[in-house]
Amino acid sequence: VSSAFIALGLVLTIFRLAYRIWLRRFWIEDAWAGVAFLCGIVVLTSCWTYVEAGEGLGEEGIISLWVYSFAFSSMVWAVRQSILFSIVRIVYATQHLRRLILGLAGFFLCLWAGLVAQKAWNNGHDTSWYQTTGRVHVSMTRPMVAFELMTDCLSDTILIVLPLRLLWSLKLPKRQKRMIFAVFSSSIIVTIISIFRGVCQIAKYTTVLATATDFETALSLLVCNLLVIVTFLYRIFGFVGADDPVSIDDNDYTTRTNTGGVFTTVDLGDA
């Protein structure tokens, strides 16, 4: 079931990238979505490689766990980078906002690098788990789990509060504003399941942990593409202009123009 949701997230990513390229609006957040897509494929492949290997796993299972461990973290943080840069498409990209986004992007990269470095050290420092009886499994230490849980909650809180705060003052039709608020708030779901995964790691619930991790992968991919997909459907089903006599003269939820060397965006209700 979790694999089916991951596959759905990958399909939606393909649609999102193709749609953005077709509109000639491919930008940084789409590139990060592409990175998340590649990592998602690696996660799904390594997961099934591990499952198909069965009991008494040898090099195949060990390599699968190494790859899965890094690909999962990279996918989650690529999704966060994509959501972060998508904020620029919704609000006016002033110099202050652009510096803030770049600073947060660098901060997220540091958190990701710190987590990957910890996993690399944990997996390679003590290789006794290579000889585990039955299915091979490597556990994270409690400090590592605490660090990962802290970074998940901190980054997801930023991705929820920042766009809501910036969008609050924008003059948009109520229907469109509610739609954007709901899309960005959906990151709360990923936060909840990441907290649940952290609890499973601390309590050593390895069976439930695998399922929780897979569902976090799927939900992250879905949330990553939600804004583009929802706004696409928003236009297809004719909601544009429902709250305002002026409709969107665009094929996407934003239009970037260049004025004086500063990128800005046009409100969803502007023609």
Short mmCIF file of N, CA and C in Angstrom, two decimals, residues 39-186:
data_model
loop_
_atom_site.label_atom_id
_atom_site.label_comp_id
_atom_site.label_asym_id
_atom_site.label_seq_id
_atom_site.Cartn_x
_atom_site.Cartn_y
_atom_site.Cartn_z
N CYS A 39 15.34 10.71 -5.86
CA CYS A 39 15.56 10.06 -4.57
C CYS A 39 14.39 9.13 -4.23
N GLY A 40 13.17 9.53 -4.61
CA GLY A 40 12.02 8.67 -4.37
C GLY A 40 12.11 7.35 -5.12
N ILE A 41 12.61 7.40 -6.35
CA ILE A 41 12.80 6.17 -7.11
C ILE A 41 13.82 5.27 -6.43
N VAL A 42 14.90 5.88 -5.93
CA VAL A 42 15.94 5.11 -5.23
C VAL A 42 15.38 4.50 -3.95
N VAL A 43 14.56 5.27 -3.22
CA VAL A 43 13.95 4.76 -2.00
C VAL A 43 13.07 3.55 -2.30
N LEU A 44 12.22 3.65 -3.31
CA LEU A 44 11.31 2.56 -3.66
C LEU A 44 12.08 1.33 -4.14
N THR A 45 13.11 1.56 -4.95
CA THR A 45 13.91 0.44 -5.47
C THR A 45 14.66 -0.28 -4.36
N SER A 46 15.34 0.49 -3.50
CA SER A 46 16.12 -0.12 -2.42
C SER A 46 15.22 -0.82 -1.41
N CYS A 47 14.01 -0.27 -1.20
CA CYS A 47 13.06 -0.90 -0.28
C CYS A 47 12.66 -2.28 -0.77
N TRP A 48 12.30 -2.39 -2.05
CA TRP A 48 11.88 -3.68 -2.59
C TRP A 48 13.07 -4.63 -2.76
N THR A 49 14.25 -4.10 -3.01
CA THR A 49 15.44 -4.95 -3.06
C THR A 49 15.68 -5.60 -1.71
N TYR A 50 15.48 -4.83 -0.64
CA TYR A 50 15.63 -5.35 0.71
C TYR A 50 14.57 -6.41 1.01
N VAL A 51 13.32 -6.12 0.63
CA VAL A 51 12.22 -7.05 0.91
C VAL A 51 12.40 -8.36 0.15
N GLU A 52 12.77 -8.26 -1.13
CA GLU A 52 12.89 -9.45 -1.97
C GLU A 52 14.08 -10.32 -1.57
N ALA A 53 15.06 -9.74 -0.87
CA ALA A 53 16.23 -10.52 -0.48
C ALA A 53 15.90 -11.57 0.58
N GLY A 54 14.85 -11.31 1.38
CA GLY A 54 14.41 -12.29 2.36
C GLY A 54 15.33 -12.40 3.55
N GLU A 55 15.24 -13.54 4.26
CA GLU A 55 16.05 -13.78 5.46
C GLU A 55 17.51 -14.01 5.09
N GLY A 56 18.35 -13.85 6.09
CA GLY A 56 19.77 -14.12 5.89
C GLY A 56 20.39 -13.20 4.86
N LEU A 57 20.13 -11.92 4.98
CA LEU A 57 20.58 -10.97 3.98
C LEU A 57 22.09 -10.85 3.95
N GLY A 58 22.66 -10.80 2.77
CA GLY A 58 24.09 -10.61 2.61
C GLY A 58 24.39 -9.21 2.16
N GLU A 59 25.31 -9.10 1.19
CA GLU A 59 25.70 -7.78 0.70
C GLU A 59 24.52 -7.03 0.09
N GLU A 60 23.63 -7.75 -0.54
CA GLU A 60 22.48 -7.09 -1.18
C GLU A 60 21.65 -6.32 -0.17
N GLY A 61 21.36 -6.95 0.98
CA GLY A 61 20.57 -6.30 2.01
C GLY A 61 21.31 -5.16 2.67
N ILE A 62 22.59 -5.33 2.90
CA ILE A 62 23.40 -4.28 3.53
C ILE A 62 23.46 -3.04 2.65
N ILE A 63 23.72 -3.25 1.36
CA ILE A 63 23.79 -2.13 0.42
C ILE A 63 22.43 -1.44 0.33
N SER A 64 21.35 -2.23 0.33
CA SER A 64 20.00 -1.66 0.26
C SER A 64 19.73 -0.74 1.43
N LEU A 65 20.15 -1.16 2.64
CA LEU A 65 19.94 -0.33 3.81
C LEU A 65 20.76 0.96 3.76
N TRP A 66 21.99 0.86 3.31
CA TRP A 66 22.83 2.04 3.16
C TRP A 66 22.17 3.03 2.19
N VAL A 67 21.77 2.53 1.03
CA VAL A 67 21.18 3.39 0.00
C VAL A 67 19.86 3.97 0.48
N TYR A 68 19.03 3.15 1.09
CA TYR A 68 17.72 3.60 1.58
C TYR A 68 17.88 4.70 2.61
N SER A 69 18.85 4.52 3.51
CA SER A 69 19.06 5.48 4.59
C SER A 69 19.38 6.87 4.05
N PHE A 70 20.27 6.95 3.06
CA PHE A 70 20.66 8.24 2.51
C PHE A 70 19.60 8.80 1.56
N ALA A 71 18.99 7.93 0.76
CA ALA A 71 18.00 8.39 -0.22
C ALA A 71 16.76 8.95 0.47
N PHE A 72 16.34 8.33 1.56
CA PHE A 72 15.16 8.81 2.29
C PHE A 72 15.40 10.23 2.83
N SER A 73 16.52 10.42 3.51
CA SER A 73 16.82 11.74 4.07
C SER A 73 16.94 12.79 2.97
N SER A 74 17.59 12.43 1.87
CA SER A 74 17.79 13.37 0.77
C SER A 74 16.46 13.74 0.13
N MET A 75 15.56 12.76 0.00
CA MET A 75 14.25 13.03 -0.60
C MET A 75 13.44 13.99 0.26
N VAL A 76 13.43 13.75 1.57
CA VAL A 76 12.65 14.60 2.48
C VAL A 76 13.15 16.04 2.44
N TRP A 77 14.47 16.21 2.46
CA TRP A 77 15.01 17.57 2.48
C TRP A 77 14.91 18.24 1.11
N ALA A 78 14.93 17.49 0.04
CA ALA A 78 14.70 18.06 -1.29
C ALA A 78 13.27 18.58 -1.41
N VAL A 79 12.33 17.86 -0.83
CA VAL A 79 10.94 18.31 -0.81
C VAL A 79 10.81 19.62 -0.05
N ARG A 80 11.49 19.71 1.08
CA ARG A 80 11.44 20.95 1.88
C ARG A 80 12.05 22.13 1.11
N GLN A 81 13.12 21.87 0.39
CA GLN A 81 13.71 22.94 -0.41
C GLN A 81 12.75 23.38 -1.51
N SER A 82 12.06 22.43 -2.12
CA SER A 82 11.11 22.76 -3.17
C SER A 82 9.97 23.62 -2.63
N ILE A 83 9.44 23.24 -1.46
CA ILE A 83 8.35 24.02 -0.86
C ILE A 83 8.85 25.41 -0.48
N LEU A 84 10.07 25.48 0.03
CA LEU A 84 10.64 26.77 0.44
C LEU A 84 10.73 27.74 -0.74
N PHE A 85 11.26 27.26 -1.86
CA PHE A 85 11.42 28.15 -3.01
C PHE A 85 10.09 28.43 -3.70
N SER A 86 9.09 27.57 -3.50
CA SER A 86 7.79 27.84 -4.10
C SER A 86 7.11 29.04 -3.46
N ILE A 87 7.53 29.39 -2.25
CA ILE A 87 6.97 30.56 -1.57
C ILE A 87 7.23 31.82 -2.38
N VAL A 88 8.39 31.86 -3.04
CA VAL A 88 8.77 33.04 -3.82
C VAL A 88 7.79 33.26 -4.96
N ARG A 89 7.19 32.21 -5.48
CA ARG A 89 6.26 32.34 -6.61
C ARG A 89 4.91 32.89 -6.17
N ILE A 90 4.64 32.83 -4.88
CA ILE A 90 3.33 33.25 -4.40
C ILE A 90 3.36 34.69 -3.90
N VAL A 91 4.41 35.08 -3.21
CA VAL A 91 4.49 36.42 -2.64
C VAL A 91 5.46 37.26 -3.45
N TYR A 92 5.47 38.55 -3.21
CA TYR A 92 6.37 39.44 -3.92
C TYR A 92 7.80 39.16 -3.47
N ALA A 93 8.67 38.90 -4.44
CA ALA A 93 10.05 38.53 -4.13
C ALA A 93 10.92 39.77 -3.94
N THR A 94 10.80 40.41 -2.78
CA THR A 94 11.64 41.55 -2.48
C THR A 94 13.05 41.07 -2.16
N GLN A 95 14.00 42.01 -2.11
CA GLN A 95 15.38 41.65 -1.79
C GLN A 95 15.45 41.01 -0.39
N HIS A 96 14.68 41.55 0.54
CA HIS A 96 14.68 41.01 1.91
C HIS A 96 14.18 39.57 1.91
N LEU A 97 13.08 39.31 1.20
CA LEU A 97 12.52 37.96 1.15
C LEU A 97 13.47 37.00 0.46
N ARG A 98 14.09 37.43 -0.62
CA ARG A 98 15.01 36.57 -1.34
C ARG A 98 16.20 36.19 -0.46
N ARG A 99 16.73 37.16 0.32
CA ARG A 99 17.83 36.85 1.23
C ARG A 99 17.37 35.89 2.32
N LEU A 100 16.14 36.08 2.79
CA LEU A 100 15.60 35.19 3.81
C LEU A 100 15.48 33.76 3.28
N ILE A 101 14.93 33.61 2.07
CA ILE A 101 14.76 32.29 1.47
C ILE A 101 16.11 31.62 1.25
N LEU A 102 17.08 32.37 0.73
CA LEU A 102 18.41 31.80 0.51
C LEU A 102 19.07 31.40 1.82
N GLY A 103 18.88 32.22 2.86
CA GLY A 103 19.44 31.88 4.17
C GLY A 103 18.82 30.62 4.73
N LEU A 104 17.49 30.50 4.62
CA LEU A 104 16.81 29.29 5.10
C LEU A 104 17.21 28.07 4.28
N ALA A 105 17.40 28.26 2.96
CA ALA A 105 17.83 27.16 2.11
C ALA A 105 19.21 26.65 2.54
N GLY A 106 20.12 27.59 2.83
CA GLY A 106 21.44 27.19 3.32
C GLY A 106 21.35 26.51 4.67
N PHE A 107 20.45 27.00 5.53
CA PHE A 107 20.24 26.39 6.85
C PHE A 107 19.72 24.96 6.70
N PHE A 108 18.77 24.76 5.80
CA PHE A 108 18.23 23.42 5.54
C PHE A 108 19.31 22.48 5.01
N LEU A 109 20.16 23.00 4.13
CA LEU A 109 21.25 22.17 3.61
C LEU A 109 22.20 21.73 4.72
N CYS A 110 22.46 22.63 5.66
CA CYS A 110 23.34 22.28 6.78
C CYS A 110 22.71 21.20 7.66
N LEU A 111 21.42 21.32 7.91
CA LEU A 111 20.72 20.31 8.70
C LEU A 111 20.74 18.96 7.99
N TRP A 112 20.50 18.99 6.68
CA TRP A 112 20.53 17.75 5.90
C TRP A 112 21.92 17.12 5.94
N ALA A 113 22.96 17.94 5.73
CA ALA A 113 24.33 17.42 5.74
C ALA A 113 24.69 16.84 7.10
N GLY A 114 24.25 17.52 8.17
CA GLY A 114 24.53 17.00 9.51
C GLY A 114 23.87 15.66 9.76
N LEU A 115 22.64 15.50 9.28
CA LEU A 115 21.92 14.23 9.46
C LEU A 115 22.58 13.12 8.66
N VAL A 116 22.93 13.41 7.39
CA VAL A 116 23.58 12.40 6.55
C VAL A 116 24.93 11.99 7.14
N ALA A 117 25.68 12.96 7.65
CA ALA A 117 26.99 12.65 8.25
C ALA A 117 26.81 11.75 9.47
N GLN A 118 25.80 12.01 10.28
CA GLN A 118 25.54 11.17 11.45
C GLN A 118 25.18 9.74 11.03
N LYS A 119 24.35 9.62 10.00
CA LYS A 119 23.98 8.28 9.53
C LYS A 119 25.17 7.54 8.95
N ALA A 120 26.01 8.26 8.21
CA ALA A 120 27.20 7.62 7.64
C ALA A 120 28.12 7.12 8.75
N TRP A 121 28.31 7.93 9.78
CA TRP A 121 29.17 7.51 10.90
C TRP A 121 28.53 6.35 11.65
N ASN A 122 27.23 6.42 11.91
CA ASN A 122 26.54 5.37 12.66
C ASN A 122 26.57 4.04 11.91
N ASN A 123 26.35 4.07 10.60
CA ASN A 123 26.30 2.84 9.81
C ASN A 123 27.69 2.24 9.60
N GLY A 124 28.72 3.08 9.52
CA GLY A 124 30.05 2.58 9.22
C GLY A 124 30.97 2.41 10.40
N HIS A 125 30.67 3.10 11.54
CA HIS A 125 31.54 3.03 12.71
C HIS A 125 31.52 1.66 13.35
N ASP A 126 30.33 1.12 13.51
CA ASP A 126 30.16 -0.22 14.10
C ASP A 126 29.42 -1.09 13.08
N THR A 127 30.16 -1.99 12.47
CA THR A 127 29.59 -2.84 11.41
C THR A 127 29.09 -4.19 11.92
N SER A 128 28.87 -4.28 13.21
CA SER A 128 28.39 -5.56 13.76
C SER A 128 27.00 -5.90 13.23
N TRP A 129 26.25 -4.89 12.81
CA TRP A 129 24.91 -5.15 12.28
C TRP A 129 24.96 -5.88 10.95
N TYR A 130 26.14 -5.93 10.32
CA TYR A 130 26.29 -6.70 9.08
C TYR A 130 26.02 -8.17 9.31
N GLN A 131 26.30 -8.67 10.52
CA GLN A 131 26.14 -10.09 10.84
C GLN A 131 24.88 -10.37 11.64
N THR A 132 23.88 -9.49 11.54
CA THR A 132 22.64 -9.68 12.28
C THR A 132 21.95 -10.97 11.83
N THR A 133 21.46 -11.75 12.81
CA THR A 133 20.74 -12.98 12.49
C THR A 133 19.37 -12.63 11.90
N GLY A 134 19.00 -13.30 10.83
CA GLY A 134 17.73 -13.00 10.15
C GLY A 134 17.89 -11.77 9.28
N ARG A 135 16.87 -10.91 9.30
CA ARG A 135 16.93 -9.70 8.50
C ARG A 135 17.90 -8.71 9.13
N VAL A 136 18.83 -8.26 8.35
CA VAL A 136 19.80 -7.29 8.85
C VAL A 136 19.10 -5.95 9.07
N HIS A 137 19.46 -5.26 10.15
CA HIS A 137 18.84 -3.98 10.48
C HIS A 137 19.82 -3.13 11.27
N VAL A 138 19.86 -1.85 10.97
CA VAL A 138 20.72 -0.92 11.69
C VAL A 138 19.83 0.12 12.38
N SER A 139 20.11 0.36 13.65
CA SER A 139 19.29 1.29 14.43
C SER A 139 20.05 2.59 14.65
N MET A 140 19.31 3.68 14.67
CA MET A 140 19.88 4.98 15.00
C MET A 140 19.95 5.13 16.51
N THR A 141 20.96 5.83 17.00
CA THR A 141 21.08 6.10 18.42
C THR A 141 20.03 7.12 18.85
N ARG A 142 19.75 7.18 20.13
CA ARG A 142 18.74 8.12 20.63
C ARG A 142 19.11 9.58 20.35
N PRO A 143 20.38 9.98 20.52
CA PRO A 143 20.73 11.36 20.16
C PRO A 143 20.47 11.65 18.68
N MET A 144 20.72 10.67 17.80
CA MET A 144 20.46 10.86 16.38
C MET A 144 18.97 11.01 16.11
N VAL A 145 18.18 10.17 16.78
CA VAL A 145 16.72 10.26 16.61
C VAL A 145 16.21 11.61 17.09
N ALA A 146 16.75 12.06 18.25
CA ALA A 146 16.33 13.36 18.80
C ALA A 146 16.72 14.49 17.86
N PHE A 147 17.92 14.42 17.27
CA PHE A 147 18.36 15.45 16.34
C PHE A 147 17.48 15.47 15.09
N GLU A 148 17.19 14.29 14.54
CA GLU A 148 16.35 14.21 13.35
C GLU A 148 14.95 14.72 13.63
N LEU A 149 14.40 14.34 14.78
CA LEU A 149 13.05 14.78 15.13
C LEU A 149 13.00 16.29 15.34
N MET A 150 14.04 16.83 15.97
CA MET A 150 14.10 18.27 16.19
C MET A 150 14.19 19.03 14.88
N THR A 151 15.04 18.56 13.97
CA THR A 151 15.18 19.24 12.67
C THR A 151 13.90 19.11 11.84
N ASP A 152 13.22 17.96 11.93
CA ASP A 152 11.96 17.79 11.21
C ASP A 152 10.92 18.79 11.69
N CYS A 153 10.76 18.88 13.00
CA CYS A 153 9.75 19.79 13.56
C CYS A 153 10.09 21.25 13.27
N LEU A 154 11.38 21.60 13.39
CA LEU A 154 11.80 22.98 13.16
C LEU A 154 11.58 23.39 11.71
N SER A 155 12.05 22.56 10.78
CA SER A 155 11.94 22.90 9.36
C SER A 155 10.48 22.92 8.90
N ASP A 156 9.69 21.94 9.36
CA ASP A 156 8.28 21.91 8.96
C ASP A 156 7.50 23.09 9.54
N THR A 157 7.85 23.50 10.76
CA THR A 157 7.22 24.68 11.35
C THR A 157 7.51 25.93 10.53
N ILE A 158 8.76 26.06 10.08
CA ILE A 158 9.13 27.20 9.24
C ILE A 158 8.33 27.19 7.94
N LEU A 159 8.19 26.00 7.34
CA LEU A 159 7.49 25.89 6.07
C LEU A 159 5.98 26.09 6.21
N ILE A 160 5.47 25.99 7.42
CA ILE A 160 4.05 26.24 7.65
C ILE A 160 3.80 27.70 8.01
N VAL A 161 4.59 28.21 8.95
CA VAL A 161 4.37 29.57 9.48
C VAL A 161 4.76 30.64 8.46
N LEU A 162 5.92 30.45 7.79
CA LEU A 162 6.42 31.49 6.88
C LEU A 162 5.44 31.84 5.76
N PRO A 163 4.96 30.88 4.97
CA PRO A 163 4.03 31.25 3.90
C PRO A 163 2.70 31.79 4.41
N LEU A 164 2.21 31.25 5.53
CA LEU A 164 0.96 31.74 6.07
C LEU A 164 1.09 33.20 6.53
N ARG A 165 2.23 33.51 7.13
CA ARG A 165 2.47 34.89 7.56
C ARG A 165 2.59 35.83 6.36
N LEU A 166 3.29 35.40 5.32
CA LEU A 166 3.49 36.25 4.16
C LEU A 166 2.22 36.40 3.33
N LEU A 167 1.43 35.33 3.28
CA LEU A 167 0.21 35.36 2.47
C LEU A 167 -0.94 36.10 3.16
N TRP A 168 -0.80 36.28 4.47
CA TRP A 168 -1.91 36.86 5.22
C TRP A 168 -2.28 38.26 4.72
N SER A 169 -1.26 39.03 4.31
CA SER A 169 -1.50 40.41 3.89
C SER A 169 -1.79 40.56 2.40
N LEU A 170 -1.71 39.47 1.64
CA LEU A 170 -1.97 39.57 0.21
C LEU A 170 -3.47 39.74 -0.05
N LYS A 171 -3.78 40.57 -1.03
CA LYS A 171 -5.17 40.80 -1.40
C LYS A 171 -5.59 39.79 -2.46
N LEU A 172 -6.13 38.68 -1.98
CA LEU A 172 -6.60 37.61 -2.87
C LEU A 172 -8.06 37.32 -2.59
N PRO A 173 -8.80 36.82 -3.59
CA PRO A 173 -10.16 36.34 -3.33
C PRO A 173 -10.15 35.28 -2.24
N LYS A 174 -11.18 35.24 -1.42
CA LYS A 174 -11.19 34.35 -0.26
C LYS A 174 -11.01 32.89 -0.66
N ARG A 175 -11.63 32.47 -1.76
CA ARG A 175 -11.54 31.07 -2.18
C ARG A 175 -10.09 30.71 -2.50
N GLN A 176 -9.40 31.60 -3.20
CA GLN A 176 -8.02 31.32 -3.58
C GLN A 176 -7.10 31.36 -2.36
N LYS A 177 -7.34 32.30 -1.45
CA LYS A 177 -6.50 32.38 -0.25
C LYS A 177 -6.68 31.13 0.61
N ARG A 178 -7.90 30.68 0.77
CA ARG A 178 -8.15 29.46 1.54
C ARG A 178 -7.46 28.26 0.92
N MET A 179 -7.50 28.22 -0.42
CA MET A 179 -6.86 27.11 -1.12
C MET A 179 -5.36 27.09 -0.85
N ILE A 180 -4.70 28.23 -0.94
CA ILE A 180 -3.25 28.30 -0.74
C ILE A 180 -2.90 28.01 0.71
N PHE A 181 -3.68 28.55 1.66
CA PHE A 181 -3.44 28.27 3.06
C PHE A 181 -3.53 26.77 3.34
N ALA A 182 -4.55 26.12 2.78
CA ALA A 182 -4.74 24.69 3.01
C ALA A 182 -3.59 23.87 2.44
N VAL A 183 -3.10 24.27 1.27
CA VAL A 183 -2.01 23.53 0.64
C VAL A 183 -0.75 23.61 1.49
N PHE A 184 -0.37 24.81 1.92
CA PHE A 184 0.84 24.95 2.72
C PHE A 184 0.68 24.32 4.10
N SER A 185 -0.52 24.35 4.65
CA SER A 185 -0.75 23.75 5.96
C SER A 185 -0.69 22.23 5.92
N SER A 186 -0.76 21.65 4.74
CA SER A 186 -0.71 20.19 4.62
C SER A 186 0.61 19.62 5.10
#
